[in-house]
Amino acid sequence: MCAIFGISGNSEASNITYLGLHALQHRGQEGAGIVSTLGSRNFLFKKLGLVSEVFSSATLAQLPGTSAIGHTRYSTAGGNAAENLQPIVLRTSLGWIGVVHNGNLVNAKPLAKKLEQMGSIFQSSADTEVIVHLMARSGESDLVKALVASLKQLEGAYSLLVMDQQYLIAVRDPYGFRPLVLGNLNGKPVFASETTAFDLIGAKYEREVDPGEMIIVPHDRPAELISQYPFRQYEQKKCVFEHIYFARPDSVVFGAGVYETRKALGKRLAQEQPASGMDMVIPVPDSGVYASIGFSEESGIPFEMGIIRSHYIGRTFIEPSQSIRNFGVKLKLNPLSGFLRDKKIVVVDDSLVRGTTSKKLIQHLRESGAKEVHLRISAPPTMHPCFYGIDTPTSKELLASRSTIEQMKELIGADSLGFLSLQGLLETCGSSAGTGFCHACFSGNYPTDSLN
Ligand code: 5GP
Ligand code: SF4
Ligand code: MG
């Protein structure tokens, strides 16, 4: 999971990109980067770390120009972290090309191998670089045509911003897996993974970049957006997990408010998986808060913040050498012991992945004196890995892929366990016919050809 941001026609392009990336930091904390352009030159800075650590006013001052694109990277296992940071900027026969990418290309590996055999030299192991190498070898002399030729060979998820000395281009794959939105700042275009970035910089949210749409912005005429649909049409497959967990609750994603959707998921959950006779509904903060509010409203069971979350867990936290049992979860989530004594509680979380957090949390809730602990999840069981840009564990590590709901309940030690149905999820997200969304991690139904 990553975030992208881009802007054209603004004399403070890199400063605004910095702010945009800051608002999108929840989508990736491993590293960040910005490339800006001034005439024929480009200026690139990228580094491991949080957005606020990567950039200083001094580094931003070295990124001049009126157009810029930026990226925050999600930490994934393996690969040299620094070399995989974005933007990727390569010098090609078309001139320099900069790219930022959110998503994952499912056929990048064999294509990269073929390109290497033909003499392409890769700087990173990131699938994103394949896009640029394919552009360079397309035989096209025009950036837009080269990009279309490249993307037509690629399969999977991409929300992309591409820049050269002449254009900023925004493009979203025909399935529309990952979000990408268009905003307006003083009559000039801005692009971001989520609308929350527009709130921060004071831009007006215009609309989604459509699945399969390419929006071309000339640097010298940034108010003139050129929209094209160069790909074959597919049934849209927007990632339903954006609504469940990934996106910020203050964003509008796929045209719907995330906060409202999460609350509605909690309401539907309370209808499908009621928990009667409970003293309180408690969220697993922060991600479970919104569904819990909905669950409480629908069921009439009072909402309480019975678990307090610490926000000071840095990425570099070192566990002390003496091993304290279950240290990890306690460090982040601490139940209010006195308050929970002898209470019957229903705990609501947004998803169950490995089950490790839930298991330890339930143990701590019991140690805190809770009499009954019932777990409700505002999504179906996560049974399959994601190949479209989310770093989910392999099937083996996904608790639901190897256990029944009854077995899961026993394993995590809950008095009862209930999940939202897939139909309930899709209907609540606005798809009464069950179409328009990817739900492969729940159903195993992968939309792209090569995975079926
Ligand atoms: P579990 O109990 O399965 O160990 O963990 C579930 C928790 O992981 C939930 O609270 C959910 O918010 C969170 N979660 C779901 N998907 C992801 C993800 O892709 N990355 C991270 N870091 N957390 C996730
Ligand atoms: Fe989203 Fe799941 Fe589809 Fe991945 S598999 S794109 S997480 S819905
Ligand atoms: Mg969570």
Tab-separated table of C-alpha atoms and ligand atoms in Angstrom:
chain	number	residue	atom	x	y	z
A	1	MET	CA	0.000	0.000	0.000
A	2	CYS	CA	1.306	3.420	-0.908
A	3	ALA	CA	0.135	6.970	-1.457
A	4	ILE	CA	0.668	9.271	-4.420
A	5	PHE	CA	0.215	12.995	-4.847
A	6	GLY	CA	0.803	15.386	-7.757
A	7	ILE	CA	0.298	19.024	-8.653
A	8	SER	CA	0.805	21.283	-11.650
A	9	GLY	CA	0.792	25.040	-12.178
A	10	ASN	CA	1.739	26.041	-8.646
A	11	SER	CA	4.890	27.941	-7.694
A	12	GLU	CA	4.979	26.025	-4.402
A	13	ALA	CA	4.556	22.608	-6.016
A	14	SER	CA	6.988	20.681	-3.819
A	15	ASN	CA	5.840	22.338	-0.553
A	16	ILE	CA	2.234	21.432	-1.341
A	17	THR	CA	3.246	17.909	-2.341
A	18	TYR	CA	4.978	17.583	1.040
A	19	LEU	CA	1.714	18.540	2.794
A	20	GLY	CA	-0.290	16.168	0.599
A	21	LEU	CA	2.048	13.288	1.413
A	22	HIS	CA	1.812	14.128	5.089
A	23	ALA	CA	-1.983	13.777	4.960
A	24	LEU	CA	-1.596	10.433	3.186
A	25	GLN	CA	1.057	9.048	5.513
A	26	HIS	CA	-1.308	6.334	6.833
A	27	ARG	CA	-0.912	4.591	3.453
A	28	GLY	CA	2.836	4.136	3.884
A	29	GLN	CA	5.425	4.923	6.522
A	30	GLU	CA	8.598	3.388	5.193
A	31	GLY	CA	9.872	6.230	3.063
A	32	ALA	CA	8.878	9.189	0.942
A	33	GLY	CA	10.029	11.131	-2.092
A	34	ILE	CA	9.237	14.032	-4.391
A	35	VAL	CA	10.388	14.924	-7.907
A	36	SER	CA	9.748	18.434	-9.212
A	37	THR	CA	10.503	20.002	-12.564
A	38	LEU	CA	11.671	23.343	-13.826
A	39	GLY	CA	11.989	23.563	-17.592
A	40	SER	CA	13.956	20.584	-18.832
A	41	ARG	CA	15.494	19.700	-15.460
A	42	ASN	CA	14.137	17.551	-12.685
A	43	PHE	CA	14.879	17.643	-8.959
A	44	LEU	CA	14.514	14.476	-6.901
A	45	PHE	CA	14.718	13.767	-3.199
A	46	LYS	CA	13.716	10.484	-1.547
A	47	LYS	CA	14.716	8.816	1.677
A	48	LEU	CA	13.643	6.190	4.198
A	49	GLY	CA	11.560	7.532	7.060
A	50	LEU	CA	8.341	9.367	7.817
A	51	VAL	CA	7.404	12.298	5.571
A	52	SER	CA	8.251	14.765	8.350
A	53	GLU	CA	11.680	13.148	8.823
A	54	VAL	CA	12.495	12.833	5.131
A	55	PHE	CA	11.977	16.491	4.201
A	56	SER	CA	13.199	19.712	5.790
A	57	SER	CA	12.611	23.237	4.537
A	58	ALA	CA	16.167	23.088	3.191
A	59	THR	CA	15.528	19.939	1.116
A	60	LEU	CA	12.186	21.269	-0.114
A	61	ALA	CA	13.918	24.475	-1.216
A	62	GLN	CA	16.065	22.309	-3.481
A	63	LEU	CA	12.967	21.025	-5.299
A	64	PRO	CA	11.945	24.062	-7.381
A	65	GLY	CA	9.352	24.186	-10.151
A	66	THR	CA	5.621	24.457	-10.712
A	67	SER	CA	4.907	20.729	-11.111
A	68	ALA	CA	5.753	17.921	-8.712
A	69	ILE	CA	4.788	14.331	-7.901
A	70	GLY	CA	5.369	12.502	-4.628
A	71	HIS	CA	5.039	9.116	-2.986
A	72	THR	CA	4.978	7.490	0.434
A	73	ARG	CA	5.956	3.868	0.588
A	74	TYR	CA	4.458	1.110	2.690
A	75	SER	CA	6.949	-1.159	4.415
A	76	THR	CA	6.986	-4.551	2.795
A	77	ALA	CA	9.190	-7.494	3.588
A	78	GLY	CA	12.346	-8.149	1.552
A	79	GLY	CA	14.003	-6.120	-1.157
A	80	ASN	CA	16.410	-3.299	-0.554
A	81	ALA	CA	14.104	-0.728	0.986
A	82	ALA	CA	16.055	2.344	-0.142
A	83	GLU	CA	16.391	1.336	-3.805
A	84	ASN	CA	12.641	0.707	-4.038
A	85	LEU	CA	11.663	4.189	-2.902
A	86	GLN	CA	9.725	6.357	-5.342
A	87	PRO	CA	9.505	8.514	-7.415
A	88	ILE	CA	11.450	6.377	-9.848
A	89	VAL	CA	13.193	8.747	-12.259
A	90	LEU	CA	14.957	7.289	-15.297
A	91	ARG	CA	16.690	8.841	-18.281
A	92	THR	CA	15.382	7.279	-21.509
A	93	SER	CA	15.349	7.991	-25.231
A	94	LEU	CA	12.143	9.951	-24.481
A	95	GLY	CA	14.035	12.164	-22.000
A	96	TRP	CA	13.710	11.838	-18.226
A	97	ILE	CA	10.569	10.172	-16.903
A	98	GLY	CA	9.396	10.201	-13.275
A	99	VAL	CA	6.778	7.785	-11.937
A	100	VAL	CA	4.895	7.271	-8.677
A	101	HIS	CA	2.709	4.178	-8.353
A	102	ASN	CA	0.131	2.809	-5.944
A	103	GLY	CA	-0.819	-0.791	-6.653
A	104	ASN	CA	0.853	-3.961	-7.781
A	105	LEU	CA	1.367	-5.334	-11.290
A	106	VAL	CA	0.684	-9.051	-11.350
A	107	ASN	CA	2.668	-9.831	-14.525
A	108	ALA	CA	5.683	-7.590	-13.850
A	109	LYS	CA	8.149	-10.351	-12.938
A	110	PRO	CA	8.182	-12.269	-16.246
A	111	LEU	CA	8.186	-8.979	-18.168
A	112	ALA	CA	11.154	-7.690	-16.132
A	113	LYS	CA	13.028	-10.906	-16.856
A	114	LYS	CA	12.409	-10.538	-20.573
A	115	LEU	CA	13.470	-6.879	-20.498
A	116	GLU	CA	16.697	-7.782	-18.690
A	117	GLN	CA	17.457	-10.421	-21.295
A	118	MET	CA	17.044	-7.677	-23.900
A	119	GLY	CA	19.541	-5.461	-22.052
A	120	SER	CA	17.428	-3.267	-19.751
A	121	ILE	CA	19.247	-2.488	-16.515
A	122	PHE	CA	16.970	-2.274	-13.488
A	123	GLN	CA	17.815	-0.029	-10.548
A	124	SER	CA	15.222	-1.562	-8.243
A	125	SER	CA	13.191	-4.701	-7.711
A	126	ALA	CA	9.975	-2.653	-7.747
A	127	ASP	CA	7.395	-3.594	-10.384
A	128	THR	CA	6.933	0.118	-11.093
A	129	GLU	CA	10.249	0.316	-12.936
A	130	VAL	CA	8.920	-2.126	-15.558
A	131	ILE	CA	6.461	0.559	-16.661
A	132	VAL	CA	9.297	2.939	-17.568
A	133	HIS	CA	11.443	0.291	-19.294
A	134	LEU	CA	8.464	-0.758	-21.403
A	135	MET	CA	7.884	2.914	-22.279
A	136	ALA	CA	11.524	3.314	-23.321
A	137	ARG	CA	11.287	0.262	-25.586
A	138	SER	CA	7.887	1.098	-27.050
A	139	GLY	CA	9.350	2.764	-30.138
A	140	GLU	CA	6.996	5.705	-29.548
A	141	SER	CA	8.491	9.192	-29.451
A	142	ASP	CA	5.562	10.711	-27.588
A	143	LEU	CA	5.252	10.279	-23.805
A	144	VAL	CA	1.500	9.638	-23.835
A	145	LYS	CA	1.667	7.026	-26.606
A	146	ALA	CA	4.650	5.337	-24.940
A	147	LEU	CA	2.783	5.158	-21.630
A	148	VAL	CA	-0.321	3.657	-23.236
A	149	ALA	CA	1.812	1.100	-25.112
A	150	SER	CA	3.525	0.151	-21.859
A	151	LEU	CA	0.374	-0.122	-19.764
A	152	LYS	CA	-1.393	-2.239	-22.377
A	153	GLN	CA	1.168	-4.972	-21.645
A	154	LEU	CA	0.664	-4.786	-17.913
A	155	GLU	CA	-1.949	-6.422	-15.755
A	156	GLY	CA	-2.949	-5.580	-12.218
A	157	ALA	CA	-3.453	-2.536	-10.083
A	158	TYR	CA	-2.064	0.879	-10.838
A	159	SER	CA	-2.946	4.374	-9.855
A	160	LEU	CA	-0.078	6.295	-11.403
A	161	LEU	CA	1.321	9.767	-11.798
A	162	VAL	CA	3.887	10.119	-14.575
A	163	MET	CA	5.881	13.251	-15.314
A	164	ASP	CA	8.410	14.406	-17.865
A	165	GLN	CA	9.578	17.859	-18.882
A	166	GLN	CA	6.350	18.533	-20.764
A	167	TYR	CA	3.496	16.734	-19.014
A	168	LEU	CA	2.020	15.482	-15.784
A	169	ILE	CA	-0.160	12.435	-16.469
A	170	ALA	CA	-2.563	10.717	-14.061
A	171	VAL	CA	-3.820	7.251	-14.935
A	172	ARG	CA	-5.844	4.582	-13.202
A	173	ASP	CA	-6.049	0.943	-14.296
A	174	PRO	CA	-9.274	-0.142	-16.024
A	175	TYR	CA	-10.444	-2.128	-12.962
A	176	GLY	CA	-9.904	0.886	-10.705
A	177	PHE	CA	-8.474	-1.215	-7.852
A	178	ARG	CA	-6.744	1.631	-6.028
A	179	PRO	CA	-8.269	5.084	-5.529
A	180	LEU	CA	-7.100	8.261	-7.283
A	181	VAL	CA	-8.869	11.610	-7.120
A	182	LEU	CA	-8.717	14.918	-8.958
A	183	GLY	CA	-8.903	18.225	-7.129
A	184	ASN	CA	-8.716	21.886	-7.972
A	185	LEU	CA	-6.378	24.354	-6.279
A	186	ASN	CA	-6.768	27.896	-7.607
A	187	GLY	CA	-8.003	26.603	-10.954
A	188	LYS	CA	-5.088	24.168	-11.385
A	189	PRO	CA	-5.195	20.377	-11.016
A	190	VAL	CA	-4.059	18.326	-8.037
A	191	PHE	CA	-4.130	14.543	-7.809
A	192	ALA	CA	-4.084	12.395	-4.676
A	193	SER	CA	-4.775	8.886	-3.470
A	194	GLU	CA	-7.424	10.247	-1.102
A	195	THR	CA	-9.435	13.431	-0.679
A	196	THR	CA	-8.102	14.049	2.830
A	197	ALA	CA	-4.988	15.503	1.162
A	198	PHE	CA	-7.201	18.121	-0.536
A	199	ASP	CA	-8.734	19.125	2.800
A	200	LEU	CA	-5.279	19.917	4.165
A	201	ILE	CA	-4.062	22.010	1.220
A	202	GLY	CA	-7.403	23.754	0.704
A	203	ALA	CA	-8.148	22.218	-2.696
A	204	LYS	CA	-11.649	21.441	-3.912
A	205	TYR	CA	-12.452	17.794	-4.599
A	206	GLU	CA	-13.632	17.518	-8.200
A	207	ARG	CA	-14.066	13.818	-8.922
A	208	GLU	CA	-12.398	10.418	-9.124
A	209	VAL	CA	-10.000	9.760	-11.951
A	210	ASP	CA	-12.160	7.144	-13.695
A	211	PRO	CA	-11.006	3.555	-13.940
A	212	GLY	CA	-9.210	3.333	-17.302
A	213	GLU	CA	-8.933	7.102	-17.612
A	214	MET	CA	-5.780	9.025	-18.405
A	215	ILE	CA	-5.676	12.751	-17.607
A	216	ILE	CA	-2.907	14.691	-19.324
A	217	VAL	CA	-1.784	18.074	-17.962
A	218	PRO	CA	0.729	20.111	-19.998
A	219	HIS	CA	3.113	21.938	-17.612
A	220	ASP	CA	2.790	25.150	-19.610
A	221	ARG	CA	-1.059	25.033	-19.748
A	222	PRO	CA	-1.998	23.343	-16.459
A	223	ALA	CA	-5.622	24.484	-16.532
A	224	GLU	CA	-6.177	22.482	-19.754
A	225	LEU	CA	-6.908	18.900	-18.755
A	226	ILE	CA	-6.988	16.371	-21.570
A	227	SER	CA	-8.958	13.238	-20.701
A	228	GLN	CA	-8.592	9.973	-22.627
A	229	TYR	CA	-9.810	6.393	-22.233
A	230	PRO	CA	-7.178	4.400	-24.108
A	231	PHE	CA	-7.855	0.931	-22.682
A	232	ARG	CA	-10.412	-1.797	-23.233
A	233	GLN	CA	-13.263	-1.511	-20.738
A	234	TYR	CA	-13.451	-3.949	-17.845
A	235	GLU	CA	-15.989	-4.385	-15.094
A	236	GLN	CA	-14.840	-2.112	-12.278
A	237	LYS	CA	-13.146	-3.792	-9.320
A	238	LYS	CA	-12.514	-1.163	-6.703
A	239	CYS	CA	-10.781	-2.472	-3.589
A	240	VAL	CA	-13.454	-2.938	-0.935
A	241	PHE	CA	-10.749	-3.061	1.748
A	242	GLU	CA	-10.176	0.672	1.218
A	243	HIS	CA	-13.572	1.195	2.843
A	244	ILE	CA	-13.001	-1.384	5.567
A	245	TYR	CA	-9.529	-0.381	6.698
A	246	PHE	CA	-7.003	1.343	4.426
A	247	ALA	CA	-8.407	4.760	3.665
A	248	ARG	CA	-8.573	7.520	6.229
A	249	PRO	CA	-12.074	7.922	7.682
A	250	ASP	CA	-12.096	11.605	6.683
A	251	SER	CA	-11.677	10.730	2.996
A	252	VAL	CA	-14.238	10.254	0.262
A	253	VAL	CA	-13.240	7.048	-1.514
A	254	PHE	CA	-14.899	5.721	-4.690
A	255	GLY	CA	-17.438	8.488	-4.266
A	256	ALA	CA	-18.515	7.556	-0.718
A	257	GLY	CA	-17.515	8.936	2.681
A	258	VAL	CA	-15.338	6.414	4.499
A	259	TYR	CA	-16.534	7.412	7.984
A	260	GLU	CA	-20.174	6.970	7.060
A	261	THR	CA	-19.468	3.674	5.295
A	262	ARG	CA	-17.590	2.240	8.283
A	263	LYS	CA	-20.386	3.242	10.632
A	264	ALA	CA	-22.930	1.638	8.299
A	265	LEU	CA	-20.818	-1.548	8.237
A	266	GLY	CA	-21.041	-1.603	12.039
A	267	LYS	CA	-24.829	-1.213	11.893
A	268	ARG	CA	-25.175	-4.034	9.399
A	269	LEU	CA	-22.880	-6.159	11.555
A	270	ALA	CA	-25.146	-5.577	14.561
A	271	GLN	CA	-28.120	-6.761	12.484
A	272	GLU	CA	-26.359	-9.830	11.128
A	273	GLN	CA	-24.400	-10.818	14.229
A	274	PRO	CA	-26.224	-9.415	17.255
A	275	ALA	CA	-24.821	-9.758	20.765
A	276	SER	CA	-27.614	-9.617	23.308
A	277	GLY	CA	-27.351	-8.838	27.007
A	278	MET	CA	-24.047	-6.971	26.688
A	279	ASP	CA	-22.992	-4.143	29.001
A	280	MET	CA	-20.944	-2.243	26.437
A	281	VAL	CA	-19.512	-2.108	22.902
A	282	ILE	CA	-15.742	-1.530	22.826
A	283	PRO	CA	-13.711	-0.767	19.714
A	284	VAL	CA	-10.211	-1.982	18.957
A	285	PRO	CA	-8.748	1.490	18.394
A	286	ASP	CA	-8.244	3.206	16.092
A	287	SER	CA	-9.441	1.240	13.101
A	288	GLY	CA	-12.391	-0.424	14.874
A	289	VAL	CA	-13.875	2.794	16.317
A	290	TYR	CA	-16.184	3.723	13.433
A	291	ALA	CA	-17.838	0.317	13.033
A	292	SER	CA	-18.233	0.186	16.832
A	293	ILE	CA	-20.169	3.449	16.826
A	294	GLY	CA	-22.519	1.980	14.222
A	295	PHE	CA	-22.815	-1.290	16.159
A	296	SER	CA	-23.687	0.628	19.324
A	297	GLU	CA	-26.242	2.852	17.584
A	298	GLU	CA	-27.970	-0.095	15.945
A	299	SER	CA	-27.961	-2.406	18.981
A	300	GLY	CA	-28.585	0.188	21.668
A	301	ILE	CA	-25.624	-1.195	23.667
A	302	PRO	CA	-23.596	1.726	25.112
A	303	PHE	CA	-20.315	2.598	23.382
A	304	GLU	CA	-17.242	2.820	25.623
A	305	MET	CA	-13.546	3.351	24.901
A	306	GLY	CA	-12.556	0.350	27.008
A	307	ILE	CA	-9.176	-0.067	25.351
A	308	ILE	CA	-6.711	2.815	25.238
A	309	ARG	CA	-4.233	3.012	22.410
A	310	SER	CA	-0.736	4.446	22.648
A	311	HIS	CA	0.236	6.518	19.614
A	312	TYR	CA	3.925	6.631	20.463
A	313	ILE	CA	5.120	3.354	19.051
A	314	GLY	CA	7.914	4.286	16.698
A	315	ARG	CA	9.021	2.139	13.836
A	316	THR	CA	12.345	1.580	15.557
A	317	PHE	CA	10.984	0.389	18.901
A	318	ILE	CA	13.405	-2.113	20.429
A	319	GLU	CA	11.962	-4.768	22.692
A	320	PRO	CA	13.914	-5.057	25.938
A	321	SER	CA	15.946	-8.237	26.154
A	322	GLN	CA	13.970	-9.782	29.011
A	323	SER	CA	10.876	-11.101	27.326
A	324	ILE	CA	7.674	-9.903	28.912
A	325	ARG	CA	4.769	-12.032	27.789
A	326	ASN	CA	2.549	-10.378	25.189
A	327	PHE	CA	4.511	-7.197	25.438
A	328	GLY	CA	3.806	-6.146	21.873
A	329	VAL	CA	0.042	-5.797	22.013
A	330	LYS	CA	-0.001	-4.282	25.549
A	331	LEU	CA	2.403	-1.616	24.391
A	332	LYS	CA	-0.147	-0.437	21.857
A	333	LEU	CA	-3.535	-1.442	23.319
A	334	ASN	CA	-4.243	-1.341	27.038
A	335	PRO	CA	-7.644	-2.334	28.492
A	336	LEU	CA	-9.128	-0.148	31.257
A	337	SER	CA	-8.963	-2.782	33.989
A	338	GLY	CA	-11.148	-1.449	36.798
A	339	PHE	CA	-13.777	-0.269	34.368
A	340	LEU	CA	-14.189	-3.648	32.688
A	341	ARG	CA	-14.448	-5.755	35.842
A	342	ASP	CA	-17.387	-8.204	35.679
A	343	LYS	CA	-18.669	-6.621	32.478
A	344	LYS	CA	-20.024	-8.468	29.455
A	345	ILE	CA	-18.418	-6.807	26.466
A	346	VAL	CA	-18.682	-6.955	22.709
A	347	VAL	CA	-15.434	-5.948	21.031
A	348	VAL	CA	-15.612	-4.659	17.455
A	349	ASP	CA	-12.692	-4.629	15.014
A	350	ASP	CA	-12.567	-3.901	11.299
A	351	SER	CA	-10.829	-7.085	10.173
A	352	LEU	CA	-9.260	-10.304	11.359
A	353	VAL	CA	-6.044	-11.148	9.564
A	354	ARG	CA	-3.589	-13.327	11.467
A	355	GLY	CA	-5.654	-13.322	14.642
A	356	THR	CA	-2.592	-12.573	16.762
A	357	THR	CA	-3.747	-9.113	17.892
A	358	SER	CA	-7.233	-10.360	18.726
A	359	LYS	CA	-5.979	-13.360	20.650
A	360	LYS	CA	-3.683	-11.345	22.903
A	361	LEU	CA	-6.181	-8.555	23.313
A	362	ILE	CA	-8.918	-10.937	24.428
A	363	GLN	CA	-6.500	-12.452	26.933
A	364	HIS	CA	-5.739	-8.971	28.334
A	365	LEU	CA	-9.446	-8.128	28.481
A	366	ARG	CA	-10.060	-11.248	30.571
A	367	GLU	CA	-7.089	-10.413	32.824
A	368	SER	CA	-8.720	-7.006	33.254
A	369	GLY	CA	-11.760	-8.714	34.727
A	370	ALA	CA	-14.180	-8.810	31.776
A	371	LYS	CA	-16.769	-11.540	32.412
A	372	GLU	CA	-17.589	-12.242	28.763
A	373	VAL	CA	-15.763	-11.143	25.613
A	374	HIS	CA	-17.600	-11.407	22.293
A	375	LEU	CA	-15.766	-10.399	19.112
A	376	ARG	CA	-17.493	-8.907	16.071
A	377	ILE	CA	-15.666	-8.102	12.827
A	378	SER	CA	-17.044	-5.558	10.343
A	379	ALA	CA	-15.733	-7.566	7.363
A	380	PRO	CA	-15.904	-11.189	6.227
A	381	PRO	CA	-13.055	-13.563	7.192
A	382	THR	CA	-9.831	-12.678	5.279
A	383	MET	CA	-9.078	-15.989	3.565
A	384	HIS	CA	-6.893	-15.173	0.569
A	385	PRO	CA	-3.801	-13.040	-0.122
A	386	CYS	CA	-4.040	-9.787	-2.068
A	387	PHE	CA	-1.976	-9.415	-5.251
A	388	TYR	CA	-3.088	-5.862	-5.981
A	389	GLY	CA	-0.869	-3.791	-3.742
A	390	ILE	CA	-1.777	-4.777	-0.208
A	391	ASP	CA	0.860	-6.518	1.798
A	392	THR	CA	-1.382	-9.233	3.249
A	393	PRO	CA	0.202	-12.368	4.651
A	394	THR	CA	0.352	-15.598	2.657
A	395	SER	CA	-2.665	-17.923	2.841
A	396	LYS	CA	-0.877	-20.021	5.470
A	397	GLU	CA	-0.660	-17.060	7.863
A	398	LEU	CA	-4.278	-16.026	7.377
A	399	LEU	CA	-6.189	-17.533	10.271
A	400	ALA	CA	-9.436	-17.852	8.317
A	401	SER	CA	-7.810	-19.794	5.478
A	402	ARG	CA	-7.112	-22.756	7.742
A	403	SER	CA	-9.870	-22.616	10.359
A	404	THR	CA	-13.632	-22.582	10.613
A	405	ILE	CA	-15.315	-19.751	12.501
A	406	GLU	CA	-15.829	-22.092	15.472
A	407	GLN	CA	-12.133	-23.038	15.429
A	408	MET	CA	-11.139	-19.370	15.180
A	409	LYS	CA	-13.348	-18.564	18.147
A	410	GLU	CA	-11.578	-21.259	20.203
A	411	LEU	CA	-8.116	-20.195	19.023
A	412	ILE	CA	-8.531	-16.539	19.923
A	413	GLY	CA	-10.415	-17.353	23.113
A	414	ALA	CA	-13.624	-15.388	22.490
A	415	ASP	CA	-17.010	-16.340	23.953
A	416	SER	CA	-18.482	-15.817	20.514
A	417	LEU	CA	-17.197	-14.608	17.148
A	418	GLY	CA	-19.191	-13.100	14.301
A	419	PHE	CA	-18.231	-11.699	10.901
A	420	LEU	CA	-20.098	-9.481	8.475
A	421	SER	CA	-21.277	-11.395	5.394
A	422	LEU	CA	-19.815	-10.623	1.965
A	423	GLN	CA	-23.279	-9.663	0.749
A	424	GLY	CA	-23.712	-7.368	3.755
A	425	LEU	CA	-20.371	-5.756	3.044
A	426	LEU	CA	-21.040	-5.148	-0.644
A	427	GLU	CA	-24.582	-3.908	-0.118
A	428	THR	CA	-23.429	-1.490	2.578
A	429	CYS	CA	-20.689	-0.197	0.266
A	430	GLY	CA	-23.382	0.606	-2.287
A	431	SER	CA	-23.262	-2.434	-4.535
A	432	SER	CA	-26.648	-4.121	-4.388
A	433	ALA	CA	-25.780	-6.388	-7.329
A	434	GLY	CA	-22.433	-7.341	-5.753
A	435	THR	CA	-20.526	-5.861	-8.699
A	436	GLY	CA	-18.054	-2.997	-8.931
A	437	PHE	CA	-15.775	-4.115	-6.116
A	438	CYS	CA	-12.811	-6.442	-5.774
A	439	HIS	CA	-13.361	-8.817	-2.841
A	440	ALA	CA	-10.775	-11.445	-3.720
A	441	CYS	CA	-9.250	-11.548	-0.226
A	442	PHE	CA	-12.630	-12.701	1.090
A	443	SER	CA	-13.990	-14.699	-1.839
A	444	GLY	CA	-10.871	-15.884	-3.694
A	445	ASN	CA	-12.428	-14.429	-6.822
A	446	TYR	CA	-9.460	-12.624	-8.441
A	447	PRO	CA	-10.583	-10.300	-11.233
A	448	THR	CA	-7.429	-10.323	-13.388
A	449	ASP	CA	-7.076	-13.061	-16.019
A	450	SER	CA	-3.682	-14.457	-15.070
A	451	LEU	CA	-4.757	-15.184	-11.493
A	452	ASN	CA	-7.822	-17.194	-12.450
B	1	5GP	P1	-5.194	-9.684	13.887
B	1	5GP	O1	-6.091	-9.711	15.077
B	1	5GP	O2	-5.735	-10.474	12.757
B	1	5GP	O3	-3.786	-10.095	14.245
B	1	5GP	O4	-5.063	-8.169	13.413
B	1	5GP	C1	-6.177	-7.478	12.991
B	1	5GP	C2	-5.859	-6.011	12.958
B	1	5GP	O5	-4.980	-5.709	11.888
B	1	5GP	C3	-7.107	-5.172	12.751
B	1	5GP	O6	-7.236	-4.293	13.835
B	1	5GP	C4	-6.850	-4.385	11.479
B	1	5GP	O7	-7.162	-3.012	11.691
B	1	5GP	C5	-5.394	-4.549	11.198
B	1	5GP	N1	-5.087	-4.720	9.757
B	1	5GP	C6	-5.874	-5.198	8.762
B	1	5GP	N2	-5.226	-5.194	7.575
B	1	5GP	C7	-3.994	-4.693	7.823
B	1	5GP	C8	-2.854	-4.405	6.990
B	1	5GP	O8	-2.836	-4.632	5.783
B	1	5GP	N3	-1.773	-3.857	7.625
B	1	5GP	C9	-1.752	-3.606	8.968
B	1	5GP	N4	-0.657	-3.069	9.516
B	1	5GP	N5	-2.797	-3.866	9.759
B	1	5GP	C10	-3.905	-4.404	9.213
B	2	SF4	FE1	-8.587	-5.048	-1.999
B	2	SF4	FE2	-8.808	-7.545	-1.093
B	2	SF4	FE3	-9.040	-7.039	-3.722
B	2	SF4	FE4	-6.677	-6.787	-2.505
B	2	SF4	S1	-7.833	-8.683	-2.801
B	2	SF4	S2	-7.581	-5.348	-3.985
B	2	SF4	S3	-7.272	-6.021	-0.465
B	2	SF4	S4	-10.414	-6.342	-2.058
B	3	MG	MG	-6.750	-2.190	13.710
